[in-house]
Short mmCIF file of C-alpha atoms in Angstrom, two decimals:
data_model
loop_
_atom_site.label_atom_id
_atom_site.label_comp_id
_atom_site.label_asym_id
_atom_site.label_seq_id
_atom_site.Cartn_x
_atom_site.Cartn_y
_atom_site.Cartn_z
CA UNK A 23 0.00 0.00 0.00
CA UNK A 24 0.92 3.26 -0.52
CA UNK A 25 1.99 5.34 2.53
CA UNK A 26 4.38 7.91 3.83
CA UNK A 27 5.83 7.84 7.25
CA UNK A 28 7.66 10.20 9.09
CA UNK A 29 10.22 8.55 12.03
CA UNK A 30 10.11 10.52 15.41
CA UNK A 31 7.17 12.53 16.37
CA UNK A 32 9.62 14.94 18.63
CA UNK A 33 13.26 16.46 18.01
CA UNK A 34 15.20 18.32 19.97
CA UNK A 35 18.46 20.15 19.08
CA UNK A 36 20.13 23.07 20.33
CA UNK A 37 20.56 26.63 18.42
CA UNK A 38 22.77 25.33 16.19
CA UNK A 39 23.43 22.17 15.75
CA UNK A 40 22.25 20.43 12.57
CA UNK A 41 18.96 19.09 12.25
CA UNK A 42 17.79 16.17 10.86
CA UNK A 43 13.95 15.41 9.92
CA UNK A 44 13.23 11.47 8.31
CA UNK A 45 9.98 11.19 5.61
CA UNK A 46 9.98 7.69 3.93
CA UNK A 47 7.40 6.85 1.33
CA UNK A 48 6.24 3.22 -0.04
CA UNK A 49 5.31 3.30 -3.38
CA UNK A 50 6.74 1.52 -6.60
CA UNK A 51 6.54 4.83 -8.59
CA UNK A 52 8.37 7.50 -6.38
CA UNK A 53 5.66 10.11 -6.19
CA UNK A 54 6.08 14.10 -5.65
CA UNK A 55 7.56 14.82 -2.43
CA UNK A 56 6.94 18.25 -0.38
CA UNK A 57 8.01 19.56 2.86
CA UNK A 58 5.39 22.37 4.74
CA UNK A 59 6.34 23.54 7.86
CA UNK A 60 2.97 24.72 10.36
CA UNK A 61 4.08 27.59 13.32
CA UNK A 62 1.31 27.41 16.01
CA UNK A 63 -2.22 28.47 14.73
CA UNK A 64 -1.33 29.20 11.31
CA UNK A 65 -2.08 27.10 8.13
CA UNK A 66 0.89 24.86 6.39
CA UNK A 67 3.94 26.62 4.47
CA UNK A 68 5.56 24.92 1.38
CA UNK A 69 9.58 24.95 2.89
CA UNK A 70 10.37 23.06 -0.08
CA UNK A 71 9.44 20.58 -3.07
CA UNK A 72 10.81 17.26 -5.37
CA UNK A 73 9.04 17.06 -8.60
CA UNK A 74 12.01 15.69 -10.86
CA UNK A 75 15.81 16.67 -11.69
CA UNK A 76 18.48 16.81 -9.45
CA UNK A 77 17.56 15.47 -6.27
CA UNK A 78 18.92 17.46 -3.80
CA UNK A 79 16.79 20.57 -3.38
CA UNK A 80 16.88 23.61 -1.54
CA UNK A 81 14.54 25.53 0.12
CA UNK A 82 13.46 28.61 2.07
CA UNK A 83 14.99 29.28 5.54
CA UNK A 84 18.04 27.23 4.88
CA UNK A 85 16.17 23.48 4.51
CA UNK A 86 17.22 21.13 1.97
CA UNK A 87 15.83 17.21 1.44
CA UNK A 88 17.47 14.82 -0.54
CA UNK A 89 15.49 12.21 -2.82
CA UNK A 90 16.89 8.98 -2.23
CA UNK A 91 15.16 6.80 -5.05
CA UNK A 92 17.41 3.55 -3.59
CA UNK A 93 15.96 4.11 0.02
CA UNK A 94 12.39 5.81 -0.83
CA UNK A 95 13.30 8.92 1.53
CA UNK A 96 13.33 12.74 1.40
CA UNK A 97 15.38 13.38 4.67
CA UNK A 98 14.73 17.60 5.84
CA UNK A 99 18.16 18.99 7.18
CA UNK A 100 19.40 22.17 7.93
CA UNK A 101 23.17 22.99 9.10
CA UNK A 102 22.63 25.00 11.98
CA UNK A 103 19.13 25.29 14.03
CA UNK A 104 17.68 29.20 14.66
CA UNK A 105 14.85 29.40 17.79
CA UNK A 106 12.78 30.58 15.33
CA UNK A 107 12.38 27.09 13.48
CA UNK A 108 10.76 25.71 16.46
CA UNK A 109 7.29 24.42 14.67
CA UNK A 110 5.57 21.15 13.06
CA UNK A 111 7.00 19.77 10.10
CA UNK A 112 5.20 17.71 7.78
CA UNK A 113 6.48 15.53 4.88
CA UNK A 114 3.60 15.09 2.29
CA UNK A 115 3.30 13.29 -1.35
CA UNK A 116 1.30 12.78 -4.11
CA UNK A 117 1.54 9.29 -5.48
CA UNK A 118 1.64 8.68 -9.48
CA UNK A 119 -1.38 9.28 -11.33
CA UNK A 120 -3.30 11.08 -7.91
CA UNK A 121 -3.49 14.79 -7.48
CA UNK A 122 -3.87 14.76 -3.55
CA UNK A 123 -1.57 15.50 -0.90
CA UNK A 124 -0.98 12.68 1.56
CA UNK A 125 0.36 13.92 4.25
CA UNK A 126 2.99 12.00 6.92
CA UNK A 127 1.54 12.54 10.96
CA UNK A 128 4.38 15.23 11.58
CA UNK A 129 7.28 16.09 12.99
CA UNK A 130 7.74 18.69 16.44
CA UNK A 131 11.04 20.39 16.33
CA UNK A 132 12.50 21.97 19.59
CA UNK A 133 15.25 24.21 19.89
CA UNK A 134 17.12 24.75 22.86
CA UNK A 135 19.66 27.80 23.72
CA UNK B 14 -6.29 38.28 -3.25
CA UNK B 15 -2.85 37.18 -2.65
CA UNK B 16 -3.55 34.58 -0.51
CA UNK B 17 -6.25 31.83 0.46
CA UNK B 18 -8.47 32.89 2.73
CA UNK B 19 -10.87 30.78 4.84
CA UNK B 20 -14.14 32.08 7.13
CA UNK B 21 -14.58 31.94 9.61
CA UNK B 22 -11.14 31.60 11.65
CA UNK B 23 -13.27 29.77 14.39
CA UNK B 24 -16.80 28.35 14.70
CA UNK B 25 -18.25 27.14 17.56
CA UNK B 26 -21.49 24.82 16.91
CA UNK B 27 -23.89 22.89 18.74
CA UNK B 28 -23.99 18.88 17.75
CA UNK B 29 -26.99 18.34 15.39
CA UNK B 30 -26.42 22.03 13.96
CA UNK B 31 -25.59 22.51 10.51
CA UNK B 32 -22.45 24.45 9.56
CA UNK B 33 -21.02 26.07 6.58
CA UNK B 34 -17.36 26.92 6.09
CA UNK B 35 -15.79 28.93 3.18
CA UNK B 36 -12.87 29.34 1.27
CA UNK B 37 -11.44 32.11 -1.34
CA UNK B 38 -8.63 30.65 -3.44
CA UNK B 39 -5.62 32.92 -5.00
CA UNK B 40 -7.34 34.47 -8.10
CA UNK B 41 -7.05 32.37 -11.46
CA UNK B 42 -5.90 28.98 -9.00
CA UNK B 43 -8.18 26.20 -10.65
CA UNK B 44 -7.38 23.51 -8.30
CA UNK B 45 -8.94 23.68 -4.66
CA UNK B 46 -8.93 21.14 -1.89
CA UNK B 47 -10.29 20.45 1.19
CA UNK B 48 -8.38 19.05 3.95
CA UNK B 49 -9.27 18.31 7.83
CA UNK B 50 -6.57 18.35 10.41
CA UNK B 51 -7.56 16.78 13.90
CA UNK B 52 -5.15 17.66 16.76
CA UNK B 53 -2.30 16.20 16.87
CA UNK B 54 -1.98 14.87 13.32
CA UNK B 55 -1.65 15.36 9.81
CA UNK B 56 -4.01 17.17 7.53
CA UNK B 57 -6.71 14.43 5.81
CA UNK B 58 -7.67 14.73 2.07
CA UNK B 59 -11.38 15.48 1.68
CA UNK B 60 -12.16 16.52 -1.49
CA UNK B 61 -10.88 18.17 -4.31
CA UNK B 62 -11.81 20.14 -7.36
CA UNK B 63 -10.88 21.41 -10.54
CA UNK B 64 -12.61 24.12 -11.93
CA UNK B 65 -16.68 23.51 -11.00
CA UNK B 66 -16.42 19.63 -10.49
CA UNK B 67 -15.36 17.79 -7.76
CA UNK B 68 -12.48 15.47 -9.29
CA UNK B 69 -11.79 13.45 -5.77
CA UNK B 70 -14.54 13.22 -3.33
CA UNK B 71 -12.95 10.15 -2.18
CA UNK B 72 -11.91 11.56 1.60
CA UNK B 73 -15.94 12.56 2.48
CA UNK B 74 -16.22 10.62 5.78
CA UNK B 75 -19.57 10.03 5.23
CA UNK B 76 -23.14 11.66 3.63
CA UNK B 77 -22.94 14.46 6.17
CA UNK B 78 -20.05 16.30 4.19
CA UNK B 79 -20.94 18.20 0.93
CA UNK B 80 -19.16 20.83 -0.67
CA UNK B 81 -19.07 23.10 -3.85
CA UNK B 82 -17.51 25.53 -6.22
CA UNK B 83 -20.52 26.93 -8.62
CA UNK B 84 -18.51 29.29 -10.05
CA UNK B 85 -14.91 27.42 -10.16
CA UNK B 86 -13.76 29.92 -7.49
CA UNK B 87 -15.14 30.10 -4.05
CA UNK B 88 -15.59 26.82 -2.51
CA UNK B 89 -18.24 26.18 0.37
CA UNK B 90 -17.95 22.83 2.58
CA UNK B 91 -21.50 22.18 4.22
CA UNK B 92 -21.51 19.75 7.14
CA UNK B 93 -25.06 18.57 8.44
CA UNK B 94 -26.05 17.25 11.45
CA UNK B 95 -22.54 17.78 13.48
CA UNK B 96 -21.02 15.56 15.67
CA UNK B 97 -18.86 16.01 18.11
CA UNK B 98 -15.66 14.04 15.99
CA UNK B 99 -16.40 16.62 13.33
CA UNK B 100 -14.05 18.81 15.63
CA UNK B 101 -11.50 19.65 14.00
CA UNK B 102 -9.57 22.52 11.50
CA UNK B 103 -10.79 22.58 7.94
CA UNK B 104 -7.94 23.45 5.66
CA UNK B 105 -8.52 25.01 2.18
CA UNK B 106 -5.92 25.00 -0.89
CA UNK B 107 -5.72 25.80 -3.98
CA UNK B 108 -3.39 25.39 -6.93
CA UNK B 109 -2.38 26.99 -10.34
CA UNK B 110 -2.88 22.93 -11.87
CA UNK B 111 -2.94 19.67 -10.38
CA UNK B 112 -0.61 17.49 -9.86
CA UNK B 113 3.01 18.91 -9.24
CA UNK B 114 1.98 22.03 -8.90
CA UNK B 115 2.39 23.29 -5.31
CA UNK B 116 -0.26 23.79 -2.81
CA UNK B 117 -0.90 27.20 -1.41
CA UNK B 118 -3.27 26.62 2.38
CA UNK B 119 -5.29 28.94 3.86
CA UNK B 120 -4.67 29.44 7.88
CA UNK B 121 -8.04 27.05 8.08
CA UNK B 122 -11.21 26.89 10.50
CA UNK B 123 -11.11 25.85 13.47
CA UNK B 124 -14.88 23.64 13.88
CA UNK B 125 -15.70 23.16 17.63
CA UNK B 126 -18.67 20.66 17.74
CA UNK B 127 -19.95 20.97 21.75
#
C-alpha cells in the first residue's frame, strides 16, 4: 500500500546544531515529495518541493531534502538550528497518477539555547 | 487576493447544527482542496476540485459532508447534522494545476462541535 511515514514525532536540538527530519514513502513509482512547515495556529507553508531533476533541493529558511530513489526517503536537514524554526514539520506526497496530498503525521522540532 | 483565505477563523457549533465553512482561493488557482486536520496529526484529504467539479470526493467521511464551487472559485464545505468528531480545522488550498503544482493553504477553520 501506498503510505508515507515520518520517524520521530519529537526532536530536539540546540541553536545550532544540525537538524535532521526522516519522511519515507512506499510506493513503486516514487511520487512528488513536499516539505510544509505549520508555526502554532497558522495554516501549512511549502519549505520546499521534489518534482524531478536533481535530487537534492533547496529551500526557504536554509532546509534542503534529498530524494533517495534507492531508500524511498526525502530526509529535511538544515546545518545549523535558529529558535525561530521551532514548529511542526510535515512531509507530504502525491503518489503517481493522484493529485492529492498525503500527508505524513508530523514532525515537532524543539530548539534549545 | 494574494492569498487563500478561509471564514470563519473559528466556529463554535452545537452537535446536530448545521455548519457552513468557506474558502477564497488565489485568483485564477483552478485547483482547490479540502483538507481536515484533527489535533495532533496530519491534515486528511477530503475533497478536491478542478474548476466547477469535484475530481476526488474520495476523503468525504460520510453523507454528512458536501461541498461546492458553482462558479470554479469560491468553494463552500457544508456539514449537516454535526457531531462532536467533526471537531476539527478545515484546511482550504488551492493550486495553479494539479498534480506537481504546489499547494498554497489557507490558515483554516477551526470547527468546535460541543
Amino acid at each position: 500500500a501506498q503510505s508515507v511515514t515520518q520517524l520521530g514525532s519529537h526532536v530536539s536540538v540546540s541553536e545550532g546544531a544540525l537538524v535532521l527530519l526522516r519522511c519515507n514513502y512506499s510506493s513503486s513509482v516514487p511520487p512528488y515529495l513536499f516539505w510544509y512547515v505549520q508555526y502554532p495556529n497558522q495554516g501549512l507553508q511549502l519549505l520546499l518541493k521534489y518534482t524531478t531533476g536533481a535530487t537534492l533541493v533547496k529551500g526557504i529558511n536554509g532546509f534542503e531534502a534529498e530524494f533517495k530513489k534507492s531508500e524511498t526517503s526525502f530526509h529535511l536537514t538544515k546545518p545549523s538550528a535558529h529558535m525561530s524554526d521551532a514548529a511542526e514539520y510535515f512531509c507530504a506526497v502525491i503518489f503517481y497518477n493522484t493529485d492529492k496530498l498525503i500527508f505524513g503525521t508530523g514532525t515537532r522540532l524543539q530548539v534549545f539555547p | 487576493g494574494a492569498g487563500v483565505s478561509q471564514t470563519p477563523s473559528n466556529k463554535v457549533t452545537e452537535k446536530g447544527k448545521y455548519v457552513e465553512l468557506r474558502c477564497d482561493p488565489i485568483s485564477g488557482h483552478t485547483a482547490l482542496y479540502w483538507y481536515r486536520q484533527s489535533l495532533g496529526q496530519g491534515p486528511e484529504f477530503l475533497i478536491y476540485f478542478q474548476g466547477t467539479g469535484a475530481a476526488d470526493d474520495s476523503g468525504l467521511p460520510n453523507d454528512r459532508f458536501f461541498a461546492v464551487r458553482p462558479e470554479g472559485s469560491v468553494s463552500t464545505l457544508k456539514i449537516q447534522r454535526t457531531e462532536r468528531g467533526d471537531s476539527a480545522v478545515y484546511l482550504c488550498a488551492s493550486s495553479s494545476s494539479s498534480g506537481a503544482a504546489s499547494h498554497t493553504f489557507g490558515s483554516g477553520t477551526r470547527l468546535t462541535v460541543v
